[in-house]
Amino acid sequence: MTAKAGQGCLLGFRALTTVQPMSPCRVSHRNRALLTLSIAVCLVMTACSDSKTTPAAKEGIDRAQIDRAQVDTAIAKLRTRITATLKDTGLPGLAMGVVFDDKVVATEGFGVRTLGQDGAVDADTVFQLASVSKSLGGSVMASLVGQKAFAWDDPVRTSDPGFALADPWVSDHVTFADLYSHRTGLPEHAGDLVEDLGYDRAAVLQRLRLYPLDPFRSSYHYTNFGMTEAGVAGAAKAGTTWEEASRKEIYGPLGMTNTSSTYADFISHADHASGHVTKDGKWMVTPQQRQPDAQSPAGGASSSVNDMVKWVRMEIGGGMFDGRQVVDAEALAETWLPHSLANPPRTPTDRSGFYGLGLNVSYDDSGRLKLGHSGAFALGTGTAMTFFPAEKVGIIVLTNGEPSGIAEAMVESFYDDLFRGHQTRDWVPFLKEIFKEIITPAPEKDFAHPPATAAPPAPEATYVGTYTNELFGPLEVATAPGGGLQIHIGPARQTYPLHPYDGNEMWWQFAGENAGPPAAATFNLAPDGRASSLTLANLNKEGVGTFTRT
């Protein structure tokens, strides 16, 4: 889910974590334009849970354990709310599952897998998880740590000597835990746009060294490919691949037969949900399904609610499942601890939000430990999962629609009913507005309406040529068959038109998971009158988006 509104693992990110417990809650514009919208929304929900309750008033809240009757009542209300929400919003399909006291107390599907086709969503329907994959992956890593394949605090270079970041000292010292808690100093979503251009996992990971770093271990920036490096390197240390380690360590032992970390398994499953997006206010099957294999540890898993409730039971059980210790309790407990300050307080009464190892870590108004994650693909996935270990309750919600906050709204409304007995707010419209701001950012300029004083571009020959960039690779500016200019970029030579705007400043519209709004494409001319470089604004967030003419 940046500096502008992000899209994508992949709408993979931390876009909502700056909401503070004020009335009304506010969203900072700082994180609005990244990519994979894997929103750390549980931090937002904690911050906004009850803006009128003072710290003094919270001290007297009863923290008695909930009982099954309370859970059943909350589930009944949730079913009614889901049915109404699908009717009101048109969201094609949703599946939910609830765990309480080491038992599965509800799994159910609603709506359809694919608009215009037969096939209802059921509890075995497989959805792409997007960034909820990170939480599954944390369990995979904990299992390997428990078997002494490596330690959370081992440097990643003990497994992958070739791994490097921009700073040699950081490269030598960055650990698996650093990468799994987003505290390396890499920029938010470093590598996501490189993936979108068509580069494979190895190429993206190799290019992480080209990003400038913020301070090591004192910066939190949600980074899909940083976590991917940790997962891949950890599996390699254990003598296997990430996909096989996931199956062997978690999916197999828990009997998660419909769960996989490969896109091929997802798309070939007979009972899988298609992604859906909205166009002109109407839902439609996305013309392009998200293919996230390159960042599988961070966003590439797929699963059903019948499978995911098994994983939630194991997590709440401290690694225990059906009387067997599937994951070492101590290694798993490390994933529940705050490792990064993801949401710093801005006033003395604000609560902080944290990131563990693949999990958002927060504490509600009663001091309950709350663990969870959100996931989203702009191309048609929205997921959310939260569990309270001490209360032994957890919920998973999977949807087949673009991120709109519905999965998160169902989670939060369930806990409102369970812990408070009433709704603290109407979660669906509340979150819809927040997500709308995140996924539909305004362009930096109104490129459709150039200024009245706009100059015409120079002759096309001024710009035509080959340009290079170490991070994003070669780029060719060429004359389009029907006239005008176009860009060829990436290993598959993706083609995008260049549109005139004002002299040497043009604009282009990127496509794919992290497309974003139209962005400036600005040429710099050399003394000889030919273009010497081209800067693409949407690739230049960290100052790395200038292509030099060769």
PDB file of C-alpha atoms in Angstrom, residues 54-62 365:
ATOM      1  CA  THR A  54      -8.287   9.652  28.618  1.00  0.00           C
ATOM      2  CA  PRO A  55      -5.328   7.627  29.942  1.00  0.00           C
ATOM      3  CA  ALA A  56      -6.701   8.020  33.471  1.00  0.00           C
ATOM      4  CA  ALA A  57     -10.070   6.627  32.465  1.00  0.00           C
ATOM      5  CA  LYS A  58      -8.459   3.605  30.840  1.00  0.00           C
ATOM      6  CA  GLU A  59      -6.907   2.425  34.111  1.00  0.00           C
ATOM      7  CA  GLY A  60     -10.230   1.103  35.385  1.00  0.00           C
ATOM      8  CA  ILE A  61     -11.193  -0.911  32.283  1.00  0.00           C
ATOM      9  CA  ASP A  62     -12.146  -4.501  33.109  1.00  0.00           C
ATOM     10  CA  ASP A 365      -7.161   0.841  25.189  1.00  0.00           C
TER      11      ASP A 365
END
